[in-house]
Amino acid sequence: MMKKPHEVFDDHLKAIKTLNPFAVIDNYAADALFVNRESTYKGKKEILTFYKKRLPRLKSFNANTIRQSMCSNIINIIWLVKNKDVVNDVYIIINEKIQYQRCSGIIK
């Protein structure tokens, strides 16, 4: 049975908490796009490079979900991060993989 988009997203959040970039990248499609304010990362190799550099900085990540909505295979999340930034993440999940992610926040 195929995973539903929200199940893929839940797996993604669990992988992020492990701080293991290889576990995180497993959630993405081979040709996925990850877009943030800094750059656009194309494909697993570029997204892995991003997570190798930035994932350790998420160790103390503390955010509260303000709103989460889902329509078909699109998940939209608005977070309030500990430093008072509001971050908006949009995920498009197709065939049990994240095909597209856009993040409005910056991981310092």
PDB file of C-alpha atoms in Angstrom:
ATOM      1  CA  MET A   1       0.000   0.000   0.000  1.00  0.00           C
ATOM      2  CA  MET A   2       1.349   3.424  -0.949  1.00  0.00           C
ATOM      3  CA  LYS A   3       2.095   5.981   1.728  1.00  0.00           C
ATOM      4  CA  LYS A   4      -0.172   8.988   1.770  1.00  0.00           C
ATOM      5  CA  PRO A   5       1.461  12.426   1.428  1.00  0.00           C
ATOM      6  CA  HIS A   6       1.020  13.219   5.126  1.00  0.00           C
ATOM      7  CA  GLU A   7       2.749   9.931   6.029  1.00  0.00           C
ATOM      8  CA  VAL A   8       5.696  10.806   3.795  1.00  0.00           C
ATOM      9  CA  PHE A   9       5.853  14.215   5.451  1.00  0.00           C
ATOM     10  CA  ASP A  10       5.763  12.651   8.929  1.00  0.00           C
ATOM     11  CA  ASP A  11       8.646  10.353   7.908  1.00  0.00           C
ATOM     12  CA  HIS A  12      10.520  13.418   6.652  1.00  0.00           C
ATOM     13  CA  LEU A  13      10.177  15.196  10.003  1.00  0.00           C
ATOM     14  CA  LYS A  14      11.359  12.079  11.838  1.00  0.00           C
ATOM     15  CA  ALA A  15      14.388  11.848   9.541  1.00  0.00           C
ATOM     16  CA  ILE A  16      15.265  15.498  10.180  1.00  0.00           C
ATOM     17  CA  LYS A  17      15.244  14.835  13.929  1.00  0.00           C
ATOM     18  CA  THR A  18      17.911  12.140  13.430  1.00  0.00           C
ATOM     19  CA  LEU A  19      20.237  14.831  11.995  1.00  0.00           C
ATOM     20  CA  ASN A  20      21.309  12.231   9.409  1.00  0.00           C
ATOM     21  CA  PRO A  21      21.369  13.856   5.931  1.00  0.00           C
ATOM     22  CA  PHE A  22      21.177  10.460   4.204  1.00  0.00           C
ATOM     23  CA  ALA A  23      17.979   9.603   6.081  1.00  0.00           C
ATOM     24  CA  VAL A  24      16.506  12.977   5.117  1.00  0.00           C
ATOM     25  CA  ILE A  25      17.453  12.748   1.448  1.00  0.00           C
ATOM     26  CA  ASP A  26      15.735   9.375   1.185  1.00  0.00           C
ATOM     27  CA  ASN A  27      12.410  11.238   1.315  1.00  0.00           C
ATOM     28  CA  TYR A  28      13.139  13.159  -1.912  1.00  0.00           C
ATOM     29  CA  ALA A  29      12.572  12.103  -5.522  1.00  0.00           C
ATOM     30  CA  ALA A  30      15.700  11.757  -7.671  1.00  0.00           C
ATOM     31  CA  ASP A  31      14.787  14.910  -9.618  1.00  0.00           C
ATOM     32  CA  ALA A  32      13.330  16.885  -6.696  1.00  0.00           C
ATOM     33  CA  LEU A  33      13.621  20.655  -6.338  1.00  0.00           C
ATOM     34  CA  PHE A  34      14.316  22.351  -3.022  1.00  0.00           C
ATOM     35  CA  VAL A  35      13.927  26.135  -3.148  1.00  0.00           C
ATOM     36  CA  ASN A  36      14.775  28.573  -0.385  1.00  0.00           C
ATOM     37  CA  ARG A  37      15.797  32.230  -0.146  1.00  0.00           C
ATOM     38  CA  GLU A  38      19.440  31.333  -0.717  1.00  0.00           C
ATOM     39  CA  SER A  39      19.285  29.048  -3.741  1.00  0.00           C
ATOM     40  CA  THR A  40      17.530  26.340  -5.733  1.00  0.00           C
ATOM     41  CA  TYR A  41      18.841  22.812  -5.281  1.00  0.00           C
ATOM     42  CA  LYS A  42      18.122  20.360  -8.069  1.00  0.00           C
ATOM     43  CA  GLY A  43      18.203  16.620  -7.538  1.00  0.00           C
ATOM     44  CA  LYS A  44      19.187  14.483  -4.584  1.00  0.00           C
ATOM     45  CA  LYS A  45      22.913  15.236  -4.876  1.00  0.00           C
ATOM     46  CA  GLU A  46      22.483  19.016  -4.499  1.00  0.00           C
ATOM     47  CA  ILE A  47      19.825  18.646  -1.799  1.00  0.00           C
ATOM     48  CA  LEU A  48      22.126  16.256   0.090  1.00  0.00           C
ATOM     49  CA  THR A  49      24.906  18.863  -0.054  1.00  0.00           C
ATOM     50  CA  PHE A  50      22.500  21.398   1.471  1.00  0.00           C
ATOM     51  CA  TYR A  51      21.489  19.039   4.290  1.00  0.00           C
ATOM     52  CA  LYS A  52      25.065  17.978   5.052  1.00  0.00           C
ATOM     53  CA  LYS A  53      25.928  21.624   5.631  1.00  0.00           C
ATOM     54  CA  ARG A  54      22.758  22.797   7.360  1.00  0.00           C
ATOM     55  CA  LEU A  55      21.301  19.810   9.185  1.00  0.00           C
ATOM     56  CA  PRO A  56      23.690  20.045  12.174  1.00  0.00           C
ATOM     57  CA  ARG A  57      22.315  23.554  12.737  1.00  0.00           C
ATOM     58  CA  LEU A  58      18.843  22.100  13.245  1.00  0.00           C
ATOM     59  CA  LYS A  59      19.941  20.289  16.406  1.00  0.00           C
ATOM     60  CA  SER A  60      18.389  22.991  18.554  1.00  0.00           C
ATOM     61  CA  PHE A  61      15.587  23.778  16.094  1.00  0.00           C
ATOM     62  CA  ASN A  62      12.508  24.785  17.998  1.00  0.00           C
ATOM     63  CA  ALA A  63       9.349  25.661  16.117  1.00  0.00           C
ATOM     64  CA  ASN A  64       5.643  25.605  16.722  1.00  0.00           C
ATOM     65  CA  THR A  65       3.203  24.914  13.949  1.00  0.00           C
ATOM     66  CA  ILE A  66       0.821  27.821  13.484  1.00  0.00           C
ATOM     67  CA  ARG A  67      -1.100  26.222  10.654  1.00  0.00           C
ATOM     68  CA  GLN A  68      -0.830  23.083   8.574  1.00  0.00           C
ATOM     69  CA  SER A  69      -3.062  22.428   5.622  1.00  0.00           C
ATOM     70  CA  MET A  70      -3.171  19.738   3.017  1.00  0.00           C
ATOM     71  CA  CYS A  71      -4.874  19.587  -0.337  1.00  0.00           C
ATOM     72  CA  SER A  72      -4.317  16.392  -2.300  1.00  0.00           C
ATOM     73  CA  ASN A  73      -0.530  16.002  -2.458  1.00  0.00           C
ATOM     74  CA  ILE A  74       0.369  19.561  -1.366  1.00  0.00           C
ATOM     75  CA  ILE A  75       1.250  20.271   2.252  1.00  0.00           C
ATOM     76  CA  ASN A  76       1.560  23.857   3.474  1.00  0.00           C
ATOM     77  CA  ILE A  77       3.018  24.543   6.909  1.00  0.00           C
ATOM     78  CA  ILE A  78       3.489  27.828   8.690  1.00  0.00           C
ATOM     79  CA  TRP A  79       5.909  27.674  11.612  1.00  0.00           C
ATOM     80  CA  LEU A  80       6.856  30.135  14.326  1.00  0.00           C
ATOM     81  CA  VAL A  81      10.540  29.519  14.950  1.00  0.00           C
ATOM     82  CA  LYS A  82      12.195  30.196  18.300  1.00  0.00           C
ATOM     83  CA  ASN A  83      13.874  33.369  17.064  1.00  0.00           C
ATOM     84  CA  LYS A  84      10.406  34.741  16.200  1.00  0.00           C
ATOM     85  CA  ASP A  85      10.746  34.182  12.463  1.00  0.00           C
ATOM     86  CA  VAL A  86       7.685  32.951  10.659  1.00  0.00           C
ATOM     87  CA  VAL A  87       8.613  30.268   8.165  1.00  0.00           C
ATOM     88  CA  ASN A  88       6.390  28.894   5.436  1.00  0.00           C
ATOM     89  CA  ASP A  89       7.169  25.489   3.923  1.00  0.00           C
ATOM     90  CA  VAL A  90       5.327  24.053   0.956  1.00  0.00           C
ATOM     91  CA  TYR A  91       5.822  20.428  -0.065  1.00  0.00           C
ATOM     92  CA  ILE A  92       4.531  18.626  -3.123  1.00  0.00           C
ATOM     93  CA  ILE A  93       4.652  14.878  -2.646  1.00  0.00           C
ATOM     94  CA  ILE A  94       4.257  12.536  -5.611  1.00  0.00           C
ATOM     95  CA  ASN A  95       4.638   8.730  -5.612  1.00  0.00           C
ATOM     96  CA  GLU A  96       5.735   8.655  -1.966  1.00  0.00           C
ATOM     97  CA  LYS A  97       8.575  11.151  -2.480  1.00  0.00           C
ATOM     98  CA  ILE A  98       9.004  14.883  -1.995  1.00  0.00           C
ATOM     99  CA  GLN A  99       9.090  16.269  -5.513  1.00  0.00           C
ATOM    100  CA  TYR A 100       9.196  19.939  -4.587  1.00  0.00           C
ATOM    101  CA  GLN A 101       9.859  21.909  -1.422  1.00  0.00           C
ATOM    102  CA  ARG A 102       9.863  25.663  -0.987  1.00  0.00           C
ATOM    103  CA  CYS A 103      11.040  27.093   2.309  1.00  0.00           C
ATOM    104  CA  SER A 104      10.793  30.801   3.078  1.00  0.00           C
ATOM    105  CA  GLY A 105      13.129  30.635   6.080  1.00  0.00           C
ATOM    106  CA  ILE A 106      16.892  30.816   6.367  1.00  0.00           C
ATOM    107  CA  ILE A 107      18.807  28.320   8.474  1.00  0.00           C
ATOM    108  CA  LYS A 108      21.656  30.348   9.951  1.00  0.00           C
TER     109      LYS A 108
END
